[in-house]
């Protein structure tokens, strides 16, 4: 792993804050596996996409899902640490499929991450439709959302659960041409990358020099 020098990163940014958007489901909270387990226990076929879509839109008990979904890789504490550094404007950018889901997520994050904005994205929208992707990071477990973010001038980072990977691909590798991490802390290592620094500086009207 590359050496990480937080003070050097702060000196490079010189007070500038990078917009960092974080997906909820599959990145911060393991809500997806929790919901699929509930479906199985209730007799649904999780190999049938139509049943999954129906359950998420109509049957999902989001109070129970939230209460039973663990943090992924200590994500809440990592987000608190990243926020404390003063180099990111952090927001939660999450898609919702049911009426109750936004309420539960906003209430939950307000309790666990007070001061971190929660931005709701309608199921039929792209995340780049709701916020400006230009020069901003998005960490998401959906490759399609990451690709859309990149296509709209942002820096999309694909998040994966290391424990679910048979291949054992390590952090900061490129998979299908995408940046990948399995722990939110490692977003900091991406800031050591000269191409990413050059891109960020271009978006804030500066010329990057190491």
Tab-separated table of C-alpha atoms in Angstrom:
chain	number	residue	atom	x	y	z
A	1	UNK	CA	0.000	0.000	0.000
A	2	UNK	CA	1.222	3.484	-0.820
A	3	UNK	CA	2.383	5.727	1.992
A	4	UNK	CA	-0.309	8.123	3.164
A	5	UNK	CA	0.621	11.648	4.218
A	6	UNK	CA	-2.484	13.533	5.355
A	7	UNK	CA	-0.623	16.802	5.942
A	8	UNK	CA	0.800	16.722	2.428
A	9	UNK	CA	-2.706	16.204	1.028
A	10	UNK	CA	-3.986	19.149	3.081
A	11	UNK	CA	-1.111	21.322	1.855
A	12	UNK	CA	-1.890	20.412	-1.754
A	13	UNK	CA	-5.593	21.235	-1.343
A	14	UNK	CA	-4.782	24.446	0.556
A	15	UNK	CA	-8.237	24.803	2.078
A	16	UNK	CA	-10.127	23.443	-0.913
A	17	UNK	CA	-12.732	20.764	-0.149
A	18	UNK	CA	-13.515	17.919	-2.531
A	19	UNK	CA	-17.136	16.896	-2.964
A	20	UNK	CA	-17.440	13.269	-1.882
A	21	UNK	CA	-20.749	11.508	-2.498
A	22	UNK	CA	-21.311	8.129	-0.859
A	23	UNK	CA	-23.891	5.526	-1.749
A	24	UNK	CA	-25.737	3.958	1.182
A	25	UNK	CA	-26.852	0.462	0.215
A	26	UNK	CA	-23.890	-1.842	-0.309
A	27	UNK	CA	-21.338	0.847	0.588
A	28	UNK	CA	-22.190	2.189	4.044
A	29	UNK	CA	-24.904	-0.217	5.179
A	30	UNK	CA	-25.341	-3.879	4.233
A	31	UNK	CA	-29.049	-3.358	3.568
A	32	UNK	CA	-29.087	-5.416	0.375
A	33	UNK	CA	-28.034	-8.719	1.955
A	34	UNK	CA	-30.294	-8.014	4.935
A	35	UNK	CA	-33.289	-7.519	2.640
A	36	UNK	CA	-32.512	-10.600	0.544
A	37	UNK	CA	-32.296	-12.706	3.714
A	38	UNK	CA	-35.692	-11.348	4.790
A	39	UNK	CA	-37.134	-12.253	1.402
A	40	UNK	CA	-35.886	-15.818	1.675
A	41	UNK	CA	-37.363	-16.163	5.164
A	42	UNK	CA	-40.708	-14.918	3.815
A	43	UNK	CA	-40.715	-17.385	0.921
A	44	UNK	CA	-39.705	-15.103	-1.951
A	45	UNK	CA	-37.479	-16.298	-4.805
A	46	UNK	CA	-34.434	-14.020	-4.825
A	47	UNK	CA	-33.393	-15.387	-8.228
A	48	UNK	CA	-36.491	-13.752	-9.707
A	49	UNK	CA	-35.737	-10.070	-10.366
A	50	UNK	CA	-39.419	-9.207	-10.621
A	51	UNK	CA	-39.965	-10.527	-7.092
A	52	UNK	CA	-36.999	-8.526	-5.802
A	53	UNK	CA	-38.303	-5.348	-7.457
A	54	UNK	CA	-41.791	-5.935	-6.068
A	55	UNK	CA	-40.494	-6.577	-2.556
A	56	UNK	CA	-38.295	-3.470	-2.449
A	57	UNK	CA	-41.101	-1.251	-3.767
A	58	UNK	CA	-44.035	-2.675	-1.854
A	59	UNK	CA	-43.141	-5.056	0.964
A	60	UNK	CA	-39.805	-4.010	2.442
A	61	UNK	CA	-39.992	-3.070	6.135
A	62	UNK	CA	-37.335	-0.367	6.210
A	63	UNK	CA	-37.401	0.047	9.974
A	64	UNK	CA	-36.459	-3.624	10.312
A	65	UNK	CA	-33.981	-3.508	7.425
A	66	UNK	CA	-32.165	-0.510	8.899
A	67	UNK	CA	-32.095	-1.937	12.397
A	68	UNK	CA	-30.660	-5.249	11.206
A	69	UNK	CA	-28.127	-3.985	8.652
A	70	UNK	CA	-24.526	-3.809	9.887
A	71	UNK	CA	-22.084	-1.118	8.838
A	72	UNK	CA	-19.748	-2.265	6.071
A	73	UNK	CA	-16.098	-2.205	7.145
A	74	UNK	CA	-16.734	0.195	10.041
A	75	UNK	CA	-18.101	2.704	7.520
A	76	UNK	CA	-19.782	5.090	9.986
A	77	UNK	CA	-16.593	5.634	11.992
A	78	UNK	CA	-14.540	5.954	8.792
A	79	UNK	CA	-16.919	8.638	7.484
A	80	UNK	CA	-16.618	10.526	10.770
A	81	UNK	CA	-12.833	10.414	10.427
A	82	UNK	CA	-12.879	11.547	6.783
A	83	UNK	CA	-15.185	14.418	7.721
A	84	UNK	CA	-12.896	15.451	10.585
A	85	UNK	CA	-9.976	15.959	8.183
A	86	UNK	CA	-11.630	19.033	6.668
A	87	UNK	CA	-10.765	18.092	3.068
A	88	UNK	CA	-14.138	16.726	1.939
A	89	UNK	CA	-17.692	17.956	1.576
A	90	UNK	CA	-19.353	14.619	2.327
A	91	UNK	CA	-22.934	13.782	1.350
A	92	UNK	CA	-24.915	10.558	1.290
A	93	UNK	CA	-26.400	10.067	-2.191
A	94	UNK	CA	-28.911	7.232	-2.070
A	95	UNK	CA	-31.585	5.840	-4.357
A	96	UNK	CA	-34.965	5.007	-2.833
A	97	UNK	CA	-37.743	2.802	-4.166
A	98	UNK	CA	-40.500	3.092	-1.550
A	99	UNK	CA	-42.209	5.897	0.366
A	100	UNK	CA	-40.904	4.857	3.778
A	101	UNK	CA	-37.287	4.321	2.728
A	102	UNK	CA	-36.241	8.021	2.518
A	103	UNK	CA	-37.682	8.764	5.961
A	104	UNK	CA	-35.865	5.826	7.574
A	105	UNK	CA	-32.552	6.613	5.901
A	106	UNK	CA	-32.641	10.336	6.694
A	107	UNK	CA	-33.601	9.681	10.306
A	108	UNK	CA	-30.977	6.959	10.661
A	109	UNK	CA	-28.121	8.994	9.221
A	110	UNK	CA	-29.140	12.086	11.188
A	111	UNK	CA	-28.653	10.001	14.317
A	112	UNK	CA	-25.418	8.278	13.265
A	113	UNK	CA	-23.818	11.006	11.144
A	114	UNK	CA	-25.246	14.345	12.310
A	115	UNK	CA	-24.386	17.175	9.946
A	116	UNK	CA	-23.821	14.928	6.912
A	117	UNK	CA	-26.455	15.745	4.255
A	118	UNK	CA	-28.609	12.925	2.894
A	119	UNK	CA	-29.671	13.404	-0.728
A	120	UNK	CA	-32.496	11.215	-2.023
A	121	UNK	CA	-32.454	10.031	-5.635
A	122	UNK	CA	-35.642	8.731	-7.227
A	123	UNK	CA	-35.467	5.147	-8.469
A	124	UNK	CA	-35.809	6.259	-12.117
A	125	UNK	CA	-33.090	8.922	-11.968
A	126	UNK	CA	-29.340	8.822	-12.371
A	127	UNK	CA	-27.339	10.253	-9.508
A	128	UNK	CA	-25.711	12.722	-11.905
A	129	UNK	CA	-29.222	14.093	-12.611
A	130	UNK	CA	-29.571	15.199	-8.987
A	131	UNK	CA	-26.134	16.652	-8.220
A	132	UNK	CA	-23.287	18.030	-10.356
A	133	UNK	CA	-20.725	15.271	-10.889
A	134	UNK	CA	-18.004	17.575	-12.231
A	135	UNK	CA	-14.771	17.166	-10.290
A	136	UNK	CA	-16.532	15.215	-7.537
A	137	UNK	CA	-16.085	11.701	-6.184
A	138	UNK	CA	-18.877	9.128	-6.104
A	139	UNK	CA	-18.323	5.831	-4.287
A	140	UNK	CA	-20.964	3.342	-5.375
A	141	UNK	CA	-21.350	-0.428	-5.614
A	142	UNK	CA	-23.203	-0.119	-8.934
A	143	UNK	CA	-20.902	-0.135	-11.965
A	144	UNK	CA	-23.608	1.505	-14.097
A	145	UNK	CA	-23.854	4.477	-11.714
A	146	UNK	CA	-20.061	4.755	-11.574
A	147	UNK	CA	-19.840	4.763	-15.375
A	148	UNK	CA	-22.578	7.411	-15.620
A	149	UNK	CA	-20.714	9.537	-13.057
A	150	UNK	CA	-17.478	9.279	-15.038
A	151	UNK	CA	-19.308	10.175	-18.248
A	152	UNK	CA	-20.577	13.352	-16.579
A	153	UNK	CA	-17.175	14.694	-15.543
A	154	UNK	CA	-16.816	13.086	-12.127
A	155	UNK	CA	-14.515	10.551	-10.516
A	156	UNK	CA	-16.484	7.359	-10.039
A	157	UNK	CA	-15.116	4.741	-7.653
A	158	UNK	CA	-16.570	1.235	-7.617
A	159	UNK	CA	-17.026	-0.161	-4.113
A	160	UNK	CA	-16.924	-3.906	-3.572
A	161	UNK	CA	-17.193	-6.165	-0.560
A	162	UNK	CA	-13.843	-7.957	-0.280
A	163	UNK	CA	-15.454	-10.844	1.605
A	164	UNK	CA	-17.685	-11.579	-1.399
A	165	UNK	CA	-14.819	-11.615	-3.904
A	166	UNK	CA	-13.507	-15.046	-4.888
A	167	UNK	CA	-10.713	-13.465	-6.918
A	168	UNK	CA	-9.343	-11.573	-3.927
A	169	UNK	CA	-8.659	-8.418	-5.916
A	170	UNK	CA	-7.045	-5.906	-3.575
A	171	UNK	CA	-7.855	-2.247	-3.108
A	172	UNK	CA	-6.904	0.434	-5.616
A	173	UNK	CA	-6.899	-1.996	-8.526
A	174	UNK	CA	-8.659	-1.270	-11.787
A	175	UNK	CA	-11.474	-3.672	-12.650
A	176	UNK	CA	-12.998	-3.211	-16.118
A	177	UNK	CA	-11.183	0.128	-16.269
A	178	UNK	CA	-12.714	1.392	-13.009
A	179	UNK	CA	-11.104	2.512	-9.784
A	180	UNK	CA	-12.088	0.151	-6.983
A	181	UNK	CA	-11.928	0.193	-3.196
A	182	UNK	CA	-13.402	-2.062	-0.523
A	183	UNK	CA	-12.974	0.322	2.421
A	184	UNK	CA	-13.999	3.980	2.434
A	185	UNK	CA	-10.775	4.926	4.206
A	186	UNK	CA	-8.883	4.104	1.019
A	187	UNK	CA	-10.434	7.030	-0.819
A	188	UNK	CA	-7.525	8.919	0.757
A	189	UNK	CA	-4.992	6.836	-1.157
A	190	UNK	CA	-6.586	7.897	-4.443
A	191	UNK	CA	-5.563	11.460	-3.594
A	192	UNK	CA	-1.929	10.373	-4.025
A	193	UNK	CA	-2.595	9.675	-7.701
A	194	UNK	CA	-1.120	12.373	-9.958
A	195	UNK	CA	-3.805	11.984	-12.635
A	196	UNK	CA	-6.581	12.392	-10.065
A	197	UNK	CA	-4.844	15.422	-8.571
A	198	UNK	CA	-4.429	16.944	-12.010
A	199	UNK	CA	-8.133	16.372	-12.717
A	200	UNK	CA	-9.210	17.927	-9.408
A	201	UNK	CA	-6.910	20.926	-9.877
A	202	UNK	CA	-8.230	21.448	-13.408
A	203	UNK	CA	-11.763	21.590	-12.011
A	204	UNK	CA	-10.764	24.206	-9.448
A	205	UNK	CA	-8.877	26.314	-11.990
A	206	UNK	CA	-5.327	25.355	-11.026
A	207	UNK	CA	-2.458	23.652	-12.795
A	208	UNK	CA	-1.174	20.672	-10.846
A	209	UNK	CA	2.528	20.224	-10.157
A	210	UNK	CA	3.933	17.583	-7.815
